[in-house]
């Protein structure tokens, strides 16, 4: 089985290169050794500086300044290869034989699967109208990801996003433009920074940001280099993470959901000690709104002076620390503030999001070299983002545009409430307001749900609600690698999901990421993902699947005209040829030719294109600054706005939202203060009244060993590298009689699980952590709360609420929840 | 022979286990206790004055390989070109005396069954022979590792062969140069005791805990991973100790 001398270098090994390609920010370079059609090993990037341990450095790495370095994978990159021939894998189309949720399937032919899907699409559209078909998880940011929607004439679009949601709307209010803006015009990505911008900072702040876990390759290495160059790094976080240990000079522990109080108190210090950047503020901040916020901060209206003493009882951060940090911040220009997007994923998450933007504005750090605009942390698209080669699929013009009818994560709610609407128990306006739909829009009736790509059942807040919805709708189609994956259990038709990094050719005609891929956090390189092996069984590329369905619906000439008549056995080759064409067109472009890209055949030997990031790194809004444009023209005043007049209108604003700034896609119910403020109480916050019943605030940060829920069942990681456990502070464990590795029961009014406890001093008392992406693995034991069985693994979304109304705007995508923990038994 | 060895920069190591997983992948080692390279992560101190330590333990290919001395079958030998300490699997009869002798617990076994032969990090001898560096060393995303002739490493990185919590290097002369984790720099004032007082209360709601000692007094067995144990009583114990809780 194992071998001491593994690699028969004289033998028939073929070396291929790819990148992980599963929702990861990094897209590291994987060198894949293939023998007899199987992957025998994955090795780190050697497409530059081969055989080098530290790439020429024996101290701070100067090469990092140009980013001409290797993209070394994390453990996931190596472990994924083992999944390819995992005997548990789904390798044929399947149909459900038991009830939804039982996870019983039997093999069917592709013809039967595709015929059924095509027939169901037609049937549901006829019976329920065009607003009945939902494809997730990428129907978001105003988009409908159902690949055939545009010609089939059905489908629903949604606003918001899983990722940046809590920051997206606040960006519109404060800056007048948002992330969706940037996603569409990649190359002119307004708020990003080159990774090398951090080297120009005098102080780096990682606020709730644990890059070692999420962006382990380039971002973490760069931050390490910054630290070794002596740039001070402070980490404000509820946990002592590996990022704190390795990257930060100092840890300031803080209670989750209270960060905004600390931010407000910092501004209080600046106002009182006259530490703001007056010139910047005068030129760029809208004065009336600033005065209003200042009045709130200094308490001239409500009589509460929001001093560090006021904040310390909320945050748990001593007043002297807040003061000291505020002073250091004000005198350390440029400050590179990196606020984790997760801070927006909580009730009132829009508040810390806005406040962090205010901090940078008050100190004049918003758009200077070394600074940040405090948004899109880690999304450092860099310089090639918009300029990758792209295949021209020659799809036909759309005949249908799916309307935006909900917040993206509200669809289970839309299914849940639809019956009430049909029975006349709620009005259409109430229905719309609950799901983030405009009052005057049609009410969607979701009856056909397609889940393709990451496990949407596992990854949405309030999993039990999602499960209920999956059981109610007329038809469900799920693509998955495992039949016991949480979403797969609820499929009517289960299609095998290809590992696009290694197998077959998912060209990117439909939803899937193209074969040219770059990091979300850099962008002076891209990788062409070569095919390494054939997929097992009857696994097919997603593009192939949708092309076959399109044929059955008579839409193939519209959806995929260039491959409409491609025979199955020619599929991969044809995709490759289209990529070659795209690459050659790209290489000939006037702006690209000077970078001297190699010819296709040479490129295929080491299919990674890099170029040195020379000159001044991109900092937020640099393009605007250089062109002498006003970057804030999207706001009413043309300046950075601390106070939103639109929000000041109260709930009416969201019902009919005619938001002038930005993309303005935020609709529905809710009422949010017009400027950032600290809201005590409110659901699932540290000071909620509900803590009397469920006293521990759970957060669900990213895991080192999964991307969302991918790889949770990978035994090379799961049992070898980590224990998926419930993090508890020593004090909380003691008072419950719990010691490390004891089995504990975690529960709230919406979910229940059992699992081992990790007792540690690395987490703030009164809080627990269950890492995101742990699968819902039901036990036989069923309860009213857990009709499909109590969770035996630890899926944090069993405890995250989706119910924020009427306190806060409907778009928040919460990753926190209140729970109680009790001991079940001693550890082994 | 030019004795080769490793460099490990503890101040850069996040405990991510990439090196260990890459090694397993390259040598097609099955999931489980057969870890040629073990990563240990453990905390010290109490909230909020806590630190996280990591240890990086392959075989250190010692200059005084006590494992070889202990082996009654003479299965362990020092390889002549690089000074790698290797196990001749034909000769090994699975008595585990090498394991008992090695202060670092480097020999590993696929299971607890008696007679299972010892396996161990090979210094990637097969790679060295074709001019490549060990796979773990070139895999580290944070570039915490290096490899080369021991003398060269000493010139570049210094002579430190000991690291806090590891056995004294005198016993075996392990072929590794260490750089220890850094002391933290306090950039802004922080009064831990005051902070604890603040973390205790959730006014006007009930308190979170009742006295500071609830947080700071830690009895044996309460906290997971707050000491380093690198010699294991069983395969299960090895796995338990070499996992972390970051997932
Ligand atoms: S890969 Fe590097 S950072 Fe990760 S555990 Fe190994 S030595 Fe440490
Ligand atoms: S580390 Fe242990 S097994 Fe390796 S050479 Fe030294 S004594 Fe022998
Ligand atoms: S030197 Fe080679 S065999 Fe030894 S731990 Fe590193 S990768 Fe594994």
XYZ file of N, CA, C and O in Angstrom, chain A residues 20 47 66 199 202-203 263 351 398 425 430 452 541 575 790:
60
model
N -7.107 24.040 -7.022
C -8.188 23.342 -6.322
C -9.559 23.618 -6.924
O -10.348 22.716 -7.124
N 6.324 25.735 -10.496
C 6.344 26.422 -11.791
C 7.212 27.681 -11.734
O 7.399 28.352 -12.740
N 6.990 41.610 -5.372
C 6.505 41.573 -6.747
C 5.562 40.408 -6.963
O 5.062 40.216 -8.049
N 2.594 46.297 2.511
C 3.970 46.649 2.909
C 4.154 48.162 3.062
O 5.155 48.613 3.593
N 1.771 51.409 8.076
C 2.514 51.605 9.335
C 1.868 50.807 10.466
O 2.453 50.620 11.526
N 0.631 50.426 10.242
C -0.054 49.594 11.227
C -1.032 48.715 10.453
O -1.776 49.205 9.601
N -15.406 50.496 18.082
C -15.143 51.439 16.998
C -15.695 52.829 17.334
O -15.055 53.852 17.094
N -23.855 47.593 11.057
C -23.267 48.621 11.923
C -21.744 48.552 12.013
O -21.077 49.536 11.722
N -30.493 36.928 -24.555
C -31.554 36.452 -23.679
C -32.933 36.853 -24.188
O -33.085 37.880 -24.859
N -53.596 33.800 4.935
C -53.279 34.143 6.319
C -52.333 35.334 6.430
O -52.267 35.981 7.476
N -46.924 41.491 3.233
C -46.185 40.876 4.352
C -45.235 39.799 3.852
O -44.098 39.684 4.308
N -26.568 23.247 -7.078
C -25.400 22.824 -7.836
C -24.224 23.519 -7.177
O -24.306 24.695 -6.848
N -19.126 16.423 -16.807
C -19.028 17.847 -16.481
C -20.415 18.493 -16.381
O -21.331 18.103 -17.112
N -13.572 21.370 -25.613
C -13.421 22.436 -24.613
C -11.987 22.957 -24.638
O -11.743 24.171 -24.639
N -31.225 13.921 15.389
C -30.309 14.859 16.040
C -28.952 14.789 15.339
O -28.519 13.717 14.929
